Amino acid sequence: MNNDKSPKERQNAWIESTMNSYRGKQTMSPPDELFKRIEQVIDKDSRSSKKLNWYVPFAAAIVLLLVNTTAVVQYVEITKSSTEQTTENYLINDYNLYDYE
Amino acid sequence: MKEESNILGLIAGGDRKAFLTLYAEYSTLVYNLALSFCSNPRIAEDITQDVFTKIFKNAGKFEGRSSVKTWIYRIAVNTSIQASKRPRNRPFEIIKDQSSMQGHPGIELEKREKAVQLKQAIDQLPENQKIAFTMSFIEELPRQEVADLMEISLKATESLLQRAKKKLRIILREVYLEMYDA
């Protein structure tokens, strides 16, 4: 560092040369084998997406089956409980009738 | 430009020869841009790989609203920013390794230490200032190209750059005082 400069000037000179430290940088080339690596990634992705495509209808069918089964079970349970409730109401009503008698 | 759009059309159809042509044209640009953002050759390779994988997958989505170069630059900037935010798992765990401390490999050895300090200061900038400064002062892109890339006006780009430079000078002043006044 130049000693003829004041501390403030030295500081500013250091800041400016740091700000410009990237100036004139060399252009770098990526390694030669990189394209091959990229192709391998693309091939792998395309294979797994094909596998997924094959798998999707089966997964969808299983999900639909599960949803339908749950819906049917729920429907049966609701119908059953509502029938039981109706019967119970009738019994109560019958009982009430007897009671009034 | 029309020819390049056609290449993207071919790539969308799975044409590997067209993909190689595009790679030959833009891989150095993408790799150097990634290096400017991360200063680590191994991470820059991973970013370049991600960028070209995205280009291959999304070639069909190119609408021609910008030039192919700007479109590729945009993918490269976004991928570099995402990579710098990634936690220390997978390939990016090497962020803290020796090579990143040695700085950008394209910089003369005597400037390397300062370049590392500048890079650490740039990393403290808000994201849009970081992109504008890196593209303009490190990648040395024309201001209009930076504005197109960031999809902002030329005036907004100039303002971002002014703020970035001002903040960098403040950060570097503190670094200088720590180094020489301690």
Coordinates of C-alpha atoms in Angstrom, one line a residue:
Chain A
M1 CA 0.0 0.0 0.0
N2 CA 1.2 3.5 -0.8
N3 CA 2.4 5.3 2.3
D4 CA 2.1 8.8 0.7
K5 CA -1.7 8.5 0.9
S6 CA -3.8 9.5 3.9
P7 CA -5.5 6.7 5.8
K8 CA -8.9 7.8 4.3
E9 CA -7.4 7.7 0.8
R10 CA -5.9 4.3 1.4
Q11 CA -9.2 3.0 2.7
N12 CA -11.0 4.4 -0.4
A13 CA -8.4 2.9 -2.7
W14 CA -8.8 -0.5 -1.1
I15 CA -12.6 -0.4 -1.3
E16 CA -12.5 0.6 -5.0
S17 CA -9.9 -2.1 -6.0
T18 CA -12.1 -4.7 -4.1
M19 CA -15.2 -3.5 -5.9
N20 CA -13.3 -4.0 -9.2
S21 CA -11.7 -7.3 -8.3
Y22 CA -13.8 -9.3 -10.7
R23 CA -12.9 -7.0 -13.6
G24 CA -11.0 -8.8 -16.4
K25 CA -11.8 -12.2 -15.0
Q26 CA -11.2 -15.1 -17.4
T27 CA -14.0 -17.0 -19.0
M28 CA -14.1 -20.6 -17.7
S29 CA -15.3 -23.6 -19.6
P30 CA -17.4 -26.3 -18.0
P31 CA -15.9 -29.8 -17.9
D32 CA -16.2 -31.8 -21.0
E33 CA -18.1 -34.7 -19.4
L34 CA -20.9 -32.3 -18.1
F35 CA -23.1 -32.8 -21.1
K36 CA -23.0 -36.6 -20.6
R37 CA -24.0 -36.1 -17.0
I38 CA -26.9 -33.9 -18.1
E39 CA -28.1 -36.5 -20.6
Q40 CA -28.0 -39.2 -17.9
V41 CA -30.1 -37.1 -15.6
I42 CA -32.6 -36.4 -18.4
D43 CA -32.8 -40.2 -19.3
K44 CA -33.2 -41.1 -15.6
D45 CA -36.0 -38.5 -15.2
S46 CA -37.8 -39.7 -18.3
R47 CA -37.5 -43.4 -17.2
S48 CA -39.0 -42.6 -13.8
S49 CA -41.7 -40.4 -15.3
K50 CA -42.6 -43.4 -17.6
K51 CA -42.7 -45.6 -14.6
L52 CA -44.9 -43.2 -12.9
N53 CA -47.2 -42.9 -15.9
W54 CA -47.7 -46.7 -15.8
Y55 CA -48.3 -46.6 -12.1
V56 CA -50.8 -43.7 -12.1
P57 CA -53.9 -45.5 -13.3
F58 CA -53.4 -48.3 -10.7
A59 CA -52.9 -45.8 -7.9
A60 CA -55.9 -43.9 -9.0
A61 CA -58.0 -47.1 -9.2
I62 CA -56.9 -48.0 -5.7
V63 CA -57.7 -44.6 -4.3
L64 CA -61.2 -44.6 -6.0
L65 CA -61.9 -48.1 -4.6
L66 CA -60.9 -47.0 -1.1
V67 CA -63.1 -43.8 -1.4
N68 CA -66.0 -45.8 -2.7
T69 CA -65.7 -48.5 -0.1
T70 CA -65.6 -45.8 2.6
A71 CA -68.6 -44.1 1.1
V72 CA -70.6 -47.3 0.9
V73 CA -69.7 -48.2 4.5
Q74 CA -70.6 -44.8 5.7
Y75 CA -73.9 -44.9 3.7
V76 CA -74.8 -48.3 5.3
E77 CA -73.9 -47.0 8.7
I78 CA -76.0 -43.9 8.3
T79 CA -79.0 -45.8 6.9
K80 CA -78.7 -48.4 9.7
S81 CA -78.5 -45.8 12.4
S82 CA -81.4 -43.8 11.0
T83 CA -83.5 -47.0 10.7
E84 CA -82.7 -47.9 14.3
Q85 CA -83.6 -44.3 15.4
T86 CA -86.9 -44.5 13.5
T87 CA -87.7 -47.8 15.2
E88 CA -86.8 -46.4 18.5
N89 CA -89.0 -43.4 17.9
Y90 CA -91.9 -45.7 17.1
L91 CA -91.3 -47.6 20.2
I92 CA -91.2 -44.5 22.3
N93 CA -94.3 -43.2 20.6
D94 CA -96.0 -46.6 21.2
Y95 CA -94.9 -46.5 24.8
N96 CA -96.2 -42.9 25.2
L97 CA -99.5 -44.0 23.8
Y98 CA -99.7 -46.8 26.3
D99 CA -98.6 -44.4 28.9
Y100 CA -101.5 -42.0 28.1
E101 CA -103.9 -44.9 28.1
Chain B
M1 CA -33.6 -15.6 -32.9
K2 CA -36.2 -17.4 -35.0
E3 CA -33.7 -20.2 -35.6
E4 CA -33.0 -20.5 -31.9
S5 CA -36.8 -20.7 -31.2
N6 CA -36.9 -23.5 -33.7
I7 CA -34.1 -25.3 -31.9
L8 CA -36.2 -25.1 -28.7
G9 CA -39.1 -26.5 -30.7
L10 CA -36.9 -29.5 -31.7
I11 CA -35.7 -29.9 -28.2
A12 CA -39.3 -30.0 -26.9
G13 CA -39.8 -32.9 -29.4
G14 CA -36.9 -34.7 -27.7
D15 CA -34.2 -34.0 -30.4
R16 CA -30.9 -34.6 -28.7
K17 CA -28.8 -33.2 -31.5
A18 CA -30.6 -29.8 -31.2
F19 CA -30.1 -30.0 -27.5
L20 CA -26.3 -30.5 -28.0
T21 CA -26.3 -27.5 -30.3
L22 CA -27.9 -25.3 -27.7
Y23 CA -25.6 -26.7 -25.0
A24 CA -22.6 -25.9 -27.1
E25 CA -23.8 -22.3 -27.6
Y26 CA -24.8 -21.5 -24.0
S27 CA -23.1 -23.8 -21.6
T28 CA -20.1 -21.5 -21.1
L29 CA -22.4 -18.6 -20.5
V30 CA -24.5 -20.5 -17.9
Y31 CA -21.4 -22.0 -16.2
N32 CA -19.7 -18.6 -15.8
L33 CA -22.9 -17.0 -14.6
A34 CA -23.2 -19.8 -12.0
L35 CA -19.5 -19.2 -11.0
S36 CA -20.3 -15.5 -10.6
F37 CA -23.0 -16.4 -8.1
C38 CA -21.3 -19.1 -6.2
S39 CA -17.5 -18.9 -6.9
N40 CA -17.2 -22.7 -6.6
P41 CA -16.6 -24.8 -9.7
R42 CA -18.3 -27.9 -8.4
I43 CA -21.5 -26.0 -7.4
A44 CA -21.3 -24.1 -10.8
E45 CA -21.3 -27.5 -12.5
D46 CA -24.4 -28.7 -10.5
I47 CA -26.2 -25.4 -11.4
T48 CA -25.3 -25.8 -15.1
Q49 CA -26.6 -29.3 -15.0
D50 CA -29.9 -28.2 -13.3
V51 CA -30.3 -25.3 -15.8
F52 CA -29.9 -27.5 -18.9
T53 CA -32.2 -30.2 -17.4
K54 CA -34.8 -27.5 -16.9
I55 CA -34.2 -26.2 -20.5
F56 CA -34.8 -29.7 -21.9
K57 CA -38.0 -30.2 -19.9
N58 CA -39.4 -26.7 -20.5
A59 CA -38.3 -26.0 -24.1
G60 CA -41.9 -26.4 -25.2
K61 CA -43.0 -23.6 -22.8
F62 CA -40.8 -21.0 -24.5
E63 CA -43.2 -18.4 -25.9
G64 CA -40.8 -16.2 -27.7
R65 CA -41.6 -13.1 -25.5
S66 CA -37.9 -12.6 -24.9
S67 CA -34.8 -13.8 -26.7
V68 CA -33.6 -17.3 -26.1
K69 CA -30.5 -15.9 -24.4
T70 CA -32.6 -13.8 -21.9
W71 CA -34.8 -16.9 -21.2
I72 CA -31.8 -19.0 -20.5
Y73 CA -30.2 -16.3 -18.4
R74 CA -33.4 -16.0 -16.4
I75 CA -33.4 -19.8 -15.7
A76 CA -29.7 -19.7 -14.8
V77 CA -30.1 -16.7 -12.4
N78 CA -33.1 -18.3 -10.7
T79 CA -31.3 -21.7 -10.3
S80 CA -28.2 -20.0 -9.0
I81 CA -30.3 -18.0 -6.4
Q82 CA -32.1 -21.2 -5.4
A83 CA -28.8 -23.1 -5.1
S84 CA -27.3 -20.4 -2.8
K85 CA -30.4 -20.8 -0.5
R86 CA -30.2 -24.6 -0.4
P87 CA -29.4 -26.1 3.0
R88 CA -26.1 -27.9 3.4
N89 CA -27.3 -31.2 2.0
R90 CA -26.8 -32.9 -1.4
P91 CA -24.1 -31.4 -3.7
F92 CA -24.4 -28.0 -2.0
E93 CA -22.9 -29.2 1.2
I94 CA -19.5 -28.4 -0.3
I95 CA -20.3 -24.7 -0.1
K96 CA -18.0 -24.3 2.9
D97 CA -15.2 -26.4 1.4
Q98 CA -11.7 -25.2 0.5
S99 CA -12.4 -24.4 -3.2
S100 CA -15.1 -21.8 -2.3
M101 CA -12.6 -20.1 0.0
Q102 CA -10.2 -19.8 -2.9
G103 CA -12.6 -17.7 -4.9
H104 CA -13.6 -17.5 -8.5
P105 CA -11.1 -19.6 -10.6
G106 CA -11.1 -17.1 -13.4
I107 CA -9.7 -14.3 -11.3
E108 CA -5.9 -13.5 -11.2
L109 CA -4.4 -14.9 -8.0
E110 CA -3.4 -11.5 -6.6
K111 CA -7.0 -10.3 -6.8
R112 CA -8.6 -13.5 -5.4
E113 CA -8.6 -12.5 -1.8
K114 CA -10.4 -9.2 -2.6
A115 CA -12.8 -11.0 -4.8
V116 CA -13.7 -13.4 -2.0
Q117 CA -14.3 -10.4 0.3
L118 CA -16.4 -8.7 -2.4
K119 CA -18.4 -11.9 -2.9
Q120 CA -19.1 -12.1 0.8
A121 CA -20.3 -8.5 0.7
I122 CA -22.5 -9.2 -2.3
D123 CA -24.1 -12.1 -0.4
Q124 CA -25.4 -9.6 2.2
L125 CA -27.3 -7.5 -0.4
P126 CA -31.0 -7.9 -0.9
E127 CA -31.8 -10.4 -3.7
N128 CA -32.7 -7.9 -6.5
Q129 CA -29.6 -5.8 -5.8
K130 CA -27.5 -8.9 -5.7
I131 CA -28.8 -10.0 -9.2
A132 CA -28.4 -6.5 -10.7
F133 CA -24.9 -6.1 -9.4
T134 CA -23.7 -9.6 -10.3
M135 CA -25.2 -9.3 -13.8
S136 CA -23.9 -5.8 -14.4
F137 CA -20.5 -5.6 -12.7
I138 CA -19.4 -9.2 -12.6
E139 CA -21.0 -10.7 -15.7
E140 CA -20.6 -7.2 -17.4
L141 CA -23.9 -7.4 -19.2
P142 CA -25.3 -4.2 -20.7
R143 CA -27.7 -2.4 -18.4
Q144 CA -30.6 -2.9 -20.9
E145 CA -30.0 -6.6 -20.9
V146 CA -30.0 -6.7 -17.1
A147 CA -33.3 -4.7 -17.1
D148 CA -34.8 -7.2 -19.6
L149 CA -33.6 -10.1 -17.6
M150 CA -35.1 -8.8 -14.4
E151 CA -38.2 -7.6 -16.2
I152 CA -37.9 -4.0 -14.8
S153 CA -37.2 -0.6 -16.4
L154 CA -33.8 0.7 -17.2
K155 CA -34.3 3.4 -14.6
A156 CA -35.2 0.9 -11.9
T157 CA -32.1 -1.1 -12.9
E158 CA -29.9 2.0 -12.5
S159 CA -31.4 2.7 -9.1
L160 CA -30.9 -0.8 -7.9
L161 CA -27.2 -0.6 -9.0
Q162 CA -26.7 2.7 -7.2
R163 CA -28.1 1.3 -4.0
A164 CA -26.1 -1.9 -4.3
K165 CA -22.8 0.0 -4.8
K166 CA -23.6 2.3 -1.9
K167 CA -24.3 -0.6 0.4
L168 CA -21.3 -2.6 -0.8
R169 CA -19.0 0.4 0.0
I170 CA -20.4 0.5 3.5
I171 CA -19.9 -3.2 4.1
L172 CA -16.4 -3.1 2.6
R173 CA -15.4 -0.1 4.7
E174 CA -16.3 -2.2 7.8
V175 CA -14.2 -5.1 6.5
Y176 CA -11.3 -2.7 5.9
L177 CA -11.5 -1.2 9.4
E178 CA -11.6 -4.7 10.9
M179 CA -8.5 -5.8 8.9
Y180 CA -6.3 -2.7 9.1
D181 CA -7.5 -0.7 12.1
A182 CA -7.9 -3.4 14.6

